[in-house]
Short mmCIF file of C-alpha atoms and ligand atoms in Angstrom, two decimals:
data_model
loop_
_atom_site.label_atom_id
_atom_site.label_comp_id
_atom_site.label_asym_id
_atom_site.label_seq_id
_atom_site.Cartn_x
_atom_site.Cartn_y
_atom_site.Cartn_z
CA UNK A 66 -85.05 102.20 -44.23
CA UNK A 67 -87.47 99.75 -45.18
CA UNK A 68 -86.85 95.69 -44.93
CA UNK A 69 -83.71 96.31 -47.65
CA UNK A 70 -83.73 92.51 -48.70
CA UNK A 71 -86.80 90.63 -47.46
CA UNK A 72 -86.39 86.86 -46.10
CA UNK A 73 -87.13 83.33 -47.90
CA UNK A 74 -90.37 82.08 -47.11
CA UNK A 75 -90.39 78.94 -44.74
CA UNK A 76 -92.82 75.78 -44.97
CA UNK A 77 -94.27 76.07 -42.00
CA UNK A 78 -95.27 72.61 -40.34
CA UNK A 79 -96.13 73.31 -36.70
CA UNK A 80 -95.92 75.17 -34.33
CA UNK A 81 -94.87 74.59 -30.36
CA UNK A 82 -95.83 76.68 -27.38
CA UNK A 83 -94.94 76.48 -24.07
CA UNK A 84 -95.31 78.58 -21.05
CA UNK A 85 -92.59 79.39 -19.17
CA UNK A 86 -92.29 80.59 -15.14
CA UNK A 87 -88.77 81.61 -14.14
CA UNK A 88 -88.06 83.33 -10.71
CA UNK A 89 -86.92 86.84 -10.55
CA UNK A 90 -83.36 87.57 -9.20
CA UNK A 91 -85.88 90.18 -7.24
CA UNK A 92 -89.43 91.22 -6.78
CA UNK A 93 -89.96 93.91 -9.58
CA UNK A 94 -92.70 96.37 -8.46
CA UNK A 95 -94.28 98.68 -10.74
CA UNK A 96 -97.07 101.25 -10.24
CA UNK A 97 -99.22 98.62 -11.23
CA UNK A 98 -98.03 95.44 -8.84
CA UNK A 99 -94.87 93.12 -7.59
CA UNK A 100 -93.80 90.42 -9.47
CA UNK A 101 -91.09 87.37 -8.30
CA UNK A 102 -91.71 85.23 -11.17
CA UNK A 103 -91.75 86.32 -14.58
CA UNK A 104 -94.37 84.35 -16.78
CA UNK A 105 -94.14 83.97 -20.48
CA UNK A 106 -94.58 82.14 -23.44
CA UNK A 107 -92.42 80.62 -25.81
CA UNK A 108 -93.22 79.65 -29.41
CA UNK A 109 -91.21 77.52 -31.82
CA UNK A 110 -91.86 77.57 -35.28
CA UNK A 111 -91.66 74.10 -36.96
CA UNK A 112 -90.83 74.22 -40.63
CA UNK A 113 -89.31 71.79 -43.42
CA UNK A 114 -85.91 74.26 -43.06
CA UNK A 115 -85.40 74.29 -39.42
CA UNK A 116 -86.73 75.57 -36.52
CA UNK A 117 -87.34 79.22 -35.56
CA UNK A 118 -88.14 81.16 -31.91
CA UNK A 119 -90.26 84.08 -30.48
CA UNK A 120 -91.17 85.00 -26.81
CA UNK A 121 -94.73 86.26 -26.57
CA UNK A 122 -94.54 88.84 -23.47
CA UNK A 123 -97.59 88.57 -22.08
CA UNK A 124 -97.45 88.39 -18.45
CA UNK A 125 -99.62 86.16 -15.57
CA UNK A 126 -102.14 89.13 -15.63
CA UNK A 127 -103.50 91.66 -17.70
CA UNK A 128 -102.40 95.11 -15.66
CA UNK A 129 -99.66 96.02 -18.38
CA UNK A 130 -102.06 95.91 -21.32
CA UNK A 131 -105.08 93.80 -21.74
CA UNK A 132 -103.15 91.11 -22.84
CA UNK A 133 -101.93 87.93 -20.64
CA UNK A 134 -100.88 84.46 -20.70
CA UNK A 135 -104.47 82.24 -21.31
CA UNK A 136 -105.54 85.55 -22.77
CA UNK A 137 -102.50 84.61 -25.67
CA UNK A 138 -102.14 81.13 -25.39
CA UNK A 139 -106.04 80.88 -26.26
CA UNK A 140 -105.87 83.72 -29.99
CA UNK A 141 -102.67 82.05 -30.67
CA UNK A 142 -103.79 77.93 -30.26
CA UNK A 143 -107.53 78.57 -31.69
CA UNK A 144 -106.88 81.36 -34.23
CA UNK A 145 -103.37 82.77 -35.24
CA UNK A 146 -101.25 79.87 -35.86
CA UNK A 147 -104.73 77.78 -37.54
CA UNK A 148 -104.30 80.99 -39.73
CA UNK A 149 -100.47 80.81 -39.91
CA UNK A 150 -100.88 76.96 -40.87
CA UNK A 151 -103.26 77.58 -43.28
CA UNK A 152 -100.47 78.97 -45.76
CA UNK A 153 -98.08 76.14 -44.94
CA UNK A 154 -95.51 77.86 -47.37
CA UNK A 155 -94.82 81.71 -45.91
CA UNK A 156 -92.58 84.56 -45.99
CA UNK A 157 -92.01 86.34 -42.64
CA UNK A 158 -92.98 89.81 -43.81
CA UNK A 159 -96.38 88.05 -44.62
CA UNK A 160 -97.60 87.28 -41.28
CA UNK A 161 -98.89 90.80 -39.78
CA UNK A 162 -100.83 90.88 -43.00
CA UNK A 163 -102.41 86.98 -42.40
CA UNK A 164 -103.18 87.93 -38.92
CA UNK A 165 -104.74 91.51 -39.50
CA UNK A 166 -108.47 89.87 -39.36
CA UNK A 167 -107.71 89.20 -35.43
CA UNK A 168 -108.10 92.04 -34.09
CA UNK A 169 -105.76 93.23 -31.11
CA UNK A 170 -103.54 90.59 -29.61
CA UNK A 171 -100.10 92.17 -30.68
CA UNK A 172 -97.78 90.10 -28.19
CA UNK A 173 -99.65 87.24 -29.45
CA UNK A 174 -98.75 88.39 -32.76
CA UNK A 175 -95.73 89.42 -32.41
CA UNK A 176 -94.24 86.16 -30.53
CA UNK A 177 -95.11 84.15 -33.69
CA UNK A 178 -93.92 86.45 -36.30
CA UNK A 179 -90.14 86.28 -34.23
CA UNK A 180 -90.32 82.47 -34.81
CA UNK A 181 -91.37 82.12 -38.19
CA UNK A 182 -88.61 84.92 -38.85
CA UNK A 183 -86.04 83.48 -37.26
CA UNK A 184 -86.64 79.78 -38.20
CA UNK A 185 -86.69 82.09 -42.04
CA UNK A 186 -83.00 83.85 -41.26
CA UNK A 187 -81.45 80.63 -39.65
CA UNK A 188 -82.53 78.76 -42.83
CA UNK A 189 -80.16 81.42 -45.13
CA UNK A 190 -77.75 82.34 -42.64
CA UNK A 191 -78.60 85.40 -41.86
CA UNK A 192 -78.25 87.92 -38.88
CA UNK A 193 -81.64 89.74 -37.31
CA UNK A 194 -79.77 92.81 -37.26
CA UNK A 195 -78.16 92.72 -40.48
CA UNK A 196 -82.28 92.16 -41.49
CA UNK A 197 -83.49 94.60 -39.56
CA UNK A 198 -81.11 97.27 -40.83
CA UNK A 199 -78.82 97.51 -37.63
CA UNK A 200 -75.93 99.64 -38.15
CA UNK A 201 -74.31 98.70 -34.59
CA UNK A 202 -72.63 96.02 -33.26
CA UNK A 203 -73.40 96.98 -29.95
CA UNK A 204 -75.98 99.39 -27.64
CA UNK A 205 -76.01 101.05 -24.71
CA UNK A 206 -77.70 99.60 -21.80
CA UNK A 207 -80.18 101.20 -19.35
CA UNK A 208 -81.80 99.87 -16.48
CA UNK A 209 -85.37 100.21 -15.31
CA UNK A 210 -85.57 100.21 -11.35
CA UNK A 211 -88.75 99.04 -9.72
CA UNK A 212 -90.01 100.68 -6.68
CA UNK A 213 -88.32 100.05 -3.94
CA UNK A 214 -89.19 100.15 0.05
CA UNK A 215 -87.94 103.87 0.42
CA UNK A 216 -86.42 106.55 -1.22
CA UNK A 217 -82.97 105.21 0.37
CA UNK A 218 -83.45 101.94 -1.04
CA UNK A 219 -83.97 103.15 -4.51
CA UNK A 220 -80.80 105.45 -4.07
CA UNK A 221 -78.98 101.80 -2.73
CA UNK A 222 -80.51 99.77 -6.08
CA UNK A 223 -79.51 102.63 -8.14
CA UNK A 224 -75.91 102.69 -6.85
CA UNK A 225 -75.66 98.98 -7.85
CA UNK A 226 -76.55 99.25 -11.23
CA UNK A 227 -74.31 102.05 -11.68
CA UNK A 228 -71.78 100.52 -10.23
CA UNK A 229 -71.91 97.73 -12.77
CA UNK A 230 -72.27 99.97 -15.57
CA UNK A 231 -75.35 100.81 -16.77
CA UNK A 232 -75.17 103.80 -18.62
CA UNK A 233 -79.25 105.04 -18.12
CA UNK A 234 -81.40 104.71 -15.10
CA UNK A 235 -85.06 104.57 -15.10
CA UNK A 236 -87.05 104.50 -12.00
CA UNK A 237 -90.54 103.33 -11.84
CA UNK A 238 -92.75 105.69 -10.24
CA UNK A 239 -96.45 106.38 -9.36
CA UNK A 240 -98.69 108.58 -7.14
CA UNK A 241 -97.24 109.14 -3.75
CA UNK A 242 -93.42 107.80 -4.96
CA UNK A 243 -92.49 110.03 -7.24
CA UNK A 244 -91.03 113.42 -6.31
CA UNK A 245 -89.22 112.17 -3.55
CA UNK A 246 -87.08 109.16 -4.99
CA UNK A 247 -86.53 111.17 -8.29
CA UNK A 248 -84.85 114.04 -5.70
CA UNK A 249 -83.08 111.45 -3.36
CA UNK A 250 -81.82 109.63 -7.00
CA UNK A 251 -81.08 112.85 -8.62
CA UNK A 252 -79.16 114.12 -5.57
CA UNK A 253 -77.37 111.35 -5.01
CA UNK A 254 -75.53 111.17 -8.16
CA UNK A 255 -75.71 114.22 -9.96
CA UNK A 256 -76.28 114.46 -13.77
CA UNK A 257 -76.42 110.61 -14.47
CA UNK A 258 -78.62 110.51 -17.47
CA UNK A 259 -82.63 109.44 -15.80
CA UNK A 260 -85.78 109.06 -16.63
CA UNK A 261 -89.17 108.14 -14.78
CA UNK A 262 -91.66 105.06 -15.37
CA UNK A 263 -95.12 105.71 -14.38
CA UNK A 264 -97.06 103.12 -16.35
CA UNK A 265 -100.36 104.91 -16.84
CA UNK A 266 -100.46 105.61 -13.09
CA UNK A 267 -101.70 109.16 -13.02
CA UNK A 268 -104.10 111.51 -14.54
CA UNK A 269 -104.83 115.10 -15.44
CA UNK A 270 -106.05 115.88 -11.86
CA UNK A 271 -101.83 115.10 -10.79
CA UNK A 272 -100.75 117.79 -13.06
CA UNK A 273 -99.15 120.03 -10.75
CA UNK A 274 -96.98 116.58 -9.29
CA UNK A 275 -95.97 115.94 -12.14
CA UNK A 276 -94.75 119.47 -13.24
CA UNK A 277 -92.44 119.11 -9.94
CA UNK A 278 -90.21 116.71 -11.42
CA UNK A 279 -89.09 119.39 -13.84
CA UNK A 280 -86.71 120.33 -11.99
CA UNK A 281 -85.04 116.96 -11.87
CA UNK A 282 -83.96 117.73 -15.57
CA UNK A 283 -85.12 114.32 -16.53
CA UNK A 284 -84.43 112.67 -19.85
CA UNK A 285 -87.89 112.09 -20.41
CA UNK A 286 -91.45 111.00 -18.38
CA UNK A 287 -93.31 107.62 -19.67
CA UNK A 288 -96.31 106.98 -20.12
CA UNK A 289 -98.14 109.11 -17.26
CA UNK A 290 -101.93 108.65 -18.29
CA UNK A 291 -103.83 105.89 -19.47
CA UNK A 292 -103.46 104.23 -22.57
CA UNK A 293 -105.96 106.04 -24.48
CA UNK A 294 -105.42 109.24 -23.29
CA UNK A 295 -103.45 110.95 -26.22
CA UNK A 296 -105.42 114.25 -26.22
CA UNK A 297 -104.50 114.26 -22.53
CA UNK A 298 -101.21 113.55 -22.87
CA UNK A 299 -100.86 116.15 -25.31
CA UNK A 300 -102.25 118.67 -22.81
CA UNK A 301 -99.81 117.43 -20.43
CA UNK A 302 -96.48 117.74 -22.74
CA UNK A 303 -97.64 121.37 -23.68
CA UNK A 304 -97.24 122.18 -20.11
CA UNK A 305 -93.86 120.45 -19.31
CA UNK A 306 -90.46 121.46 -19.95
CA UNK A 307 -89.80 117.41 -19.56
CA UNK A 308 -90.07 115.38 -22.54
CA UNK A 309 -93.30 112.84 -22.80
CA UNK A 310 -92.25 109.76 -23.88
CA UNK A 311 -95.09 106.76 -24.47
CA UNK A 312 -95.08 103.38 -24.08
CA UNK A 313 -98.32 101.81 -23.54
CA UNK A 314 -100.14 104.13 -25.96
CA UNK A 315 -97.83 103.08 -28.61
CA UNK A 316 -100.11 99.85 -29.99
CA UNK A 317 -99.48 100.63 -33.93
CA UNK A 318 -97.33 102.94 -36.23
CA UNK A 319 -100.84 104.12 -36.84
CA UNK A 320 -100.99 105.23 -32.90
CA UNK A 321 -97.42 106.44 -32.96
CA UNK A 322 -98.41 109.38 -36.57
CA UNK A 323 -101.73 109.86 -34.04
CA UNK A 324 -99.56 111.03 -31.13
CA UNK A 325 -97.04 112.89 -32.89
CA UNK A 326 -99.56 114.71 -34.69
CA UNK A 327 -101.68 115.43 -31.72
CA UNK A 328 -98.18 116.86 -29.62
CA UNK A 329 -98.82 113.95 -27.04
CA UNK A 330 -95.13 112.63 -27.45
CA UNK A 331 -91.79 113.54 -28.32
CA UNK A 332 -89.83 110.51 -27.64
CA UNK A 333 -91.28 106.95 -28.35
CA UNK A 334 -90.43 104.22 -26.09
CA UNK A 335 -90.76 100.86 -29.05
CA UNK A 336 -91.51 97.26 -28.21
CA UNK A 337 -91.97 95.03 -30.44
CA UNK A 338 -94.29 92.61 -28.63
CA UNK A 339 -96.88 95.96 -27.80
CA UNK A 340 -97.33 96.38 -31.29
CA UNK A 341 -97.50 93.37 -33.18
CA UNK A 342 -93.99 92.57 -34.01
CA UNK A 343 -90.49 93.62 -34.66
CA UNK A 344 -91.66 94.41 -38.70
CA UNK A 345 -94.28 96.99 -37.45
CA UNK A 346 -91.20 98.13 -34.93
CA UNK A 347 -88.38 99.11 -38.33
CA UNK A 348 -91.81 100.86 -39.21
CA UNK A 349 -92.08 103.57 -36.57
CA UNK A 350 -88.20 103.43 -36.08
CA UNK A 351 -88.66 104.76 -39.63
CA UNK A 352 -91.77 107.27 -39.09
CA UNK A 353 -89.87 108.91 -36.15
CA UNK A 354 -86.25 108.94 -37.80
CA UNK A 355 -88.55 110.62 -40.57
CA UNK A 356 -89.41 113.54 -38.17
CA UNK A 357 -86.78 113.50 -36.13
CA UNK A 358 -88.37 112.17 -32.95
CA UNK A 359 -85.59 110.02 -30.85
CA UNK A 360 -86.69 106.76 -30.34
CA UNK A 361 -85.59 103.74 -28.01
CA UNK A 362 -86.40 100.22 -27.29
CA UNK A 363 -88.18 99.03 -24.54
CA UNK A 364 -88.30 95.70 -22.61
CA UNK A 365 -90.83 93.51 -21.10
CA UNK A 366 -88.35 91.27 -18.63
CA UNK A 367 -87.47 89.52 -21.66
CA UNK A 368 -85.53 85.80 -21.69
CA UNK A 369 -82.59 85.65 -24.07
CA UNK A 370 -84.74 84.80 -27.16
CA UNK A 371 -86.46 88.28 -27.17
CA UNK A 372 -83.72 89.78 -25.59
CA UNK A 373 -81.46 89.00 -28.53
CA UNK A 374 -84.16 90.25 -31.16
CA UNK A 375 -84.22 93.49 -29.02
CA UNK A 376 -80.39 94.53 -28.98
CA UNK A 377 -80.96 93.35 -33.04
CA UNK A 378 -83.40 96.27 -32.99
CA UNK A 379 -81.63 98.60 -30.77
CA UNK A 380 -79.10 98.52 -33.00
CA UNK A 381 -80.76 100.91 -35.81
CA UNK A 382 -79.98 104.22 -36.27
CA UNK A 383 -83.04 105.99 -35.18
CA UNK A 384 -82.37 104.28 -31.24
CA UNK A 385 -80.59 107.38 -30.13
CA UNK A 386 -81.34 107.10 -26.46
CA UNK A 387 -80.14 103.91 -24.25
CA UNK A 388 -83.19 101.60 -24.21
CA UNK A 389 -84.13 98.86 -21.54
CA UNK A 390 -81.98 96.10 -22.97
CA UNK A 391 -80.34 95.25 -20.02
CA UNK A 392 -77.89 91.81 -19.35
CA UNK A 393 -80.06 88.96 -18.56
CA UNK A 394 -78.50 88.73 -14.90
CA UNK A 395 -80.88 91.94 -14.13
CA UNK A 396 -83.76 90.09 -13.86
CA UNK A 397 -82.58 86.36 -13.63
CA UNK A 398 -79.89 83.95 -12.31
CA UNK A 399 -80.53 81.36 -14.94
CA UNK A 400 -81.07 82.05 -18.22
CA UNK A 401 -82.92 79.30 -21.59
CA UNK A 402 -80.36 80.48 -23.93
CA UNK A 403 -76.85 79.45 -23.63
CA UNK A 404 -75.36 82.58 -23.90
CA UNK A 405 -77.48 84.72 -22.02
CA UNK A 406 -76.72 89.06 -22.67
CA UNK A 407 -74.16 90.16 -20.53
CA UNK A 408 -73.19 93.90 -19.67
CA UNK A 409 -69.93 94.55 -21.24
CA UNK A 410 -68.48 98.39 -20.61
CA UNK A 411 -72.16 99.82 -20.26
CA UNK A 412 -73.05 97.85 -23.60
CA UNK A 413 -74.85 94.62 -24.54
CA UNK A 414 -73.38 93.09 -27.71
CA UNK A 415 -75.92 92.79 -30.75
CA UNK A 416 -75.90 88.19 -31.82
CA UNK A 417 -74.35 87.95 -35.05
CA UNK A 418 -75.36 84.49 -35.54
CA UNK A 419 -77.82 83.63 -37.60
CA UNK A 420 -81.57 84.88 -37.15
CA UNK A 421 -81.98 85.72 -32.87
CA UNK A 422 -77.79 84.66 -33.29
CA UNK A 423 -78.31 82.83 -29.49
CA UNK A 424 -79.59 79.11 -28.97
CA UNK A 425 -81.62 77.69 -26.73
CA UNK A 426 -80.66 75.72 -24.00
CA UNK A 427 -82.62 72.86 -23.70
CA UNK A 428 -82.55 71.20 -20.46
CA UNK A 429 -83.26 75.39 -18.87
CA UNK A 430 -86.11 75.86 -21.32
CA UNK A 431 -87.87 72.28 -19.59
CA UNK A 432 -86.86 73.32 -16.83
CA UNK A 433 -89.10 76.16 -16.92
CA UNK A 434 -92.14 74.96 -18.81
CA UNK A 435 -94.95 74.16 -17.03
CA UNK A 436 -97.47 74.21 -20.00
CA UNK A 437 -96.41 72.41 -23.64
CA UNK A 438 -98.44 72.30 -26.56
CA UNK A 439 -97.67 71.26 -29.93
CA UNK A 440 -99.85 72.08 -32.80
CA UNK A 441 -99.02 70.16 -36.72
CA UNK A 442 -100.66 70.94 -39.52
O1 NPG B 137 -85.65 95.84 -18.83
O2 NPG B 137 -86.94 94.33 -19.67
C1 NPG B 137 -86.74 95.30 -18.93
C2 NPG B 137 -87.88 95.85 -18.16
C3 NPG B 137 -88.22 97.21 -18.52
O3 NPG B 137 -89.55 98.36 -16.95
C4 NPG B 137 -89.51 97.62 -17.87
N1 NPG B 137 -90.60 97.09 -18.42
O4 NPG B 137 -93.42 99.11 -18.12
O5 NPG B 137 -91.84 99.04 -19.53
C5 NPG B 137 -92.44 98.56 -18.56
C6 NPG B 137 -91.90 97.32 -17.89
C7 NPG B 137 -92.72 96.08 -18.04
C8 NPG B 137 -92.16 94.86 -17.81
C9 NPG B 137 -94.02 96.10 -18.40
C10 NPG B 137 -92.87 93.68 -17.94
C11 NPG B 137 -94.76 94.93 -18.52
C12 NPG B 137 -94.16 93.72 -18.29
#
């Protein structure tokens, strides 16, 4: 369903960013590098009603997606929130449409449209979720497992996680360490529901690979090729029994009709910071819901403000597979929100407070910051 009841426009007076570096419980390694520290940045919307927060999830460097942390900080200072500004008085559901001249720069994007909503739903009391159109009070939490030293060492992480309760695994793969952690993982514990990560790491020439790991009966493979490859990807899912999933390729709803038409996916992994906000995110819940394509959220090593929006989001009804909204003690020991997500029975409980439903904890959040800009209009 559409926004049911849209939100009261805010008067926007300012806007403060900050970037944030907070240490890793441990070194996350994709397919496309390590990281001990995650970097991110944090934007505050300033309006006559109260204020309002949103995490932009760029990282230190652009190997996700092109975007990163000057990258944002730079659109956001010098064009999106003069933009945002501009309006002073502004409804949440207007600010994809005042930032559609800038081309690109959807974390950017989406970071701001979070705080401006949820300065907008603290100001009437209202939930994310119960915006959004959740219809849970709680989702199921998977965990996404970066590459580890050796296959036993992924079966060892695994184990952990399981052992606490997650109720998915994903494993991050790429070329080289793939077929042989999925078979010591799969082995290991039987017919726990998993899935692979390979974040763009392969290409047409690794067919045959990746063909292998059908017989892992996987829940799904993300995001093998590149970014733009859709017609490849397409090729790909006609010849495996495994389900493509995409992430990265994923920038728009407009992408997401593009791949389903062209057979490229068949689940779609939704973030809201790749494609411009958690607006544009109800959008494609909605598209796939439509057709009948399961959908579930991904994360970006989110802090508790975007980790709250995204258990808001994986609570609608089109999320039918566990996404990566994991408790916040996956990836850190120390939290900015006060109540950071904890994993409760396999499940992280959707913030019924009003707009994100968690607040920031001060003294954490300076903690953190190492950059601090604020912008008035
Ligand atoms: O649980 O928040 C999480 C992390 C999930 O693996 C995860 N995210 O490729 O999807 C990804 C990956 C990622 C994290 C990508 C950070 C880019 C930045």
């Amino acid at each position: 369903m559409p926004i049911a009841r849209p939100a009261a426009p805010v008067t926007l007076e300012g806007f403060e960013l900050r970037v944030l570096q907070i240490p890793l419980v441990s070194p996350f390694t994709t397919s496309f590098g390590t990281e001990t520290v995650r970097e991110v940045i944090i934007a505050r919307a300033l309006t006559a009603d109260g204020d309002g927060w949103g995490e932009i999830v760029t990282g230190a460097s652009p190997l996700y997606s092109s975007e990163y942390t000057q990258g944002a900080w730079d659109v956001a200072m010098r064009w999106l929130m003069p933009a945002l500004l501009d309006r002073h008085t502004l409804a949440p559901e207007a600010v994809a449409e005042v930032l559609t001249p800038f081309v690109g720069h959807r974390m950017a994007k989406a970071g701001l449209e979070l705080a401006v909503l949820d300065a907008a739903l603290r100001a009437q009391g209202r939930p994310l979720g119960e915006y959004l159109g959740a219809v849970h009070d709680r989702v199921p939490s998977g965990v996404s497992v970066g590459i580890q030293r050796d296959p036993a060492a992924m079966v060892d992480a695994v184990r952990g996680y399981l052992d606490e309760g997650y109720v998915r695994i994903k494993i991050k793969i790429k070329p080289g360490r793939d077929i042989a952690d999925t078979a010591a993982v799969r082995h290991a514990f039987g017919g726990i529901p998993l899935q692979v990560d390979a974040n763009s790491a392969y290409t047409l020439a690794d067919i045959d690979t990746l063909a292998e790991l059908d017989r892992f009966d996987l829940l799904l493979i993300e995001q093998p090729l590149q970014e733009d490859d859709l017609v490849d990807h397409a090729t790909l899912a006609r010849r495996l029994k495994t389900p493509v999933c995409l992430d990265e390729s994923i920038v728009s709803e407009k992408a997401a009709v593009d791949a389903l038409a062209l057979g490229a996916a068949s689940i779609i992994n939704i973030k809201a910071g790749r494609i411009g906000g958690y607006l544009e995110a109800v959008r494609i819940h909605d598209l796939c819901e439509g057709e009948g394509i399961p959908v579930w959220c991904g994360g970006m090593v989110e802090t508790g403000i975007g980790r709250a929006a995204n258990a808001a989001l994986a609570a609608l009804p089109g999320f039918t597979l566990p996404g990566d909204v994991s408790g916040s003690n996956r990836f850190y020991v120390r939290d900015i929100v006060t109540e950071p997500a904890v994993l409760e029975d396999g499940h992280v409980r959707v913030p019924t407070g009003p707009g994100i439903g968690v607040e920031i904890d001060p003294v954490a959040l300076d903690d953190f910051t190492v950059l601090l800009e604020t912008v008035r209009r």
